[in-house]
Each structure stands twice: as C-alpha cells, then as structure tokens.
Amino acid sequence: MSTMTIEVLAGVLLGSAAGGVARFQVGAWVTRFAGTSFPWGTGVVNVSGALAAGVLIALWPAEDPSSPGLQALLMAGFLGGYTTVSSFALQTLNLVRQGHRLKAIGNLLASGLLCLGAVWLGYQSTTLWLGHP
C-alpha cells in the first residue's frame, strides 16, 4: 500500500470508524461478563485483532499489490481502529500506579505472548488452509 489514492484513503477512513466501533462493543461485552478487576476486554480485542492480522497477511503476501483499497480498509483501517495498544499501555500503567504490579506484569506478558501467538496461528492456519507455505 505505498500509493495514496482516494480508494486507499477511503478504505482507511471507513475501516477505522468500523474498527473503533467494534473495539468499543467487544470490549464492553467482555467487560460485562468478566468484570473490571483486570483489562480482559482490551486483551480479547488485541488477541482477536492479532489473529485477524495473521489471517489477512497470509491472504495478501507482501509481494502482492492487488486490492490496495481493500487492504487499506481491513489492515490499516479496521484492525488499526480495532486493536488497542494505547488502551493496553494505559491500563498496564494504571495497574502499576494502583499497586497491582503482578497484574501489570501478567497483562504485559499475557497480551504480548497471546497476540504473538494469535498472529502466528492466524498466519499458519490460513496458509495451511490455502495450501501454500
């Protein structure tokens, strides 16, 4: 996505709006069921976003410049608006400030490991399903 066309910019704009709404809804739903003592909603959003990124990266190899508007809509737009690195960082800092250092470390490790695992799983399962390495 190296060229900035109206199609690419519109994809980022629309995808970001949809991703932000999805993040809010998923985070609220998870928090309603899991409670507020730990940032479960942010974790679920980040891990599911990483899984989706792995799937999309497997569908669009780096050397394939086709569908720049769709790639912008889904990758930069939707997943950029959906995942919540800034929320993750703020919530981790707040756990430390509230004296919950073990929870902060747990959030840091769980989010990092689960998101890396999810992007790997998404990529591997999609390439296996498509039948290419």
Steps between C-alpha positions, in 0.01 A plus 500: 500500500760750401275725288257742657191491285146604582414129515774433758417807710128419494581143605702622799230750597209258483695210650620712792146605585371143486798368696453758774134411540584129503770557764257689721229234466726197551680663793171592667355153445806324646516740795132442573567127535854500644488806725736792541768362734721414201495649145349191336316700233817659369676165501224330302497785247878493456526121470208473257646791300838325488332179385318689225825671396667161464216376279507813284877494462477142379234604248707794369869419473728805506583469131132509398391860437143409399199653672672796671164648602384177661834453674481858630142445617577178690863530616577867560139606546298234680780327691671833570176633649414171669817410687583698808869537570447840661225360726722204586789730595279730708329215683835335576635828637185547709544152649854600606380835638230321702761270651404192296847426366438127452182568302690754289773246427234237427323736260827583326606137462156364415428766238843473341509123489135450406512763221819356355352153525175614340668668202712187448193274531302714257781497246580129535142379491414716200804395298428136588136540401601668172762232438807721463804558723 
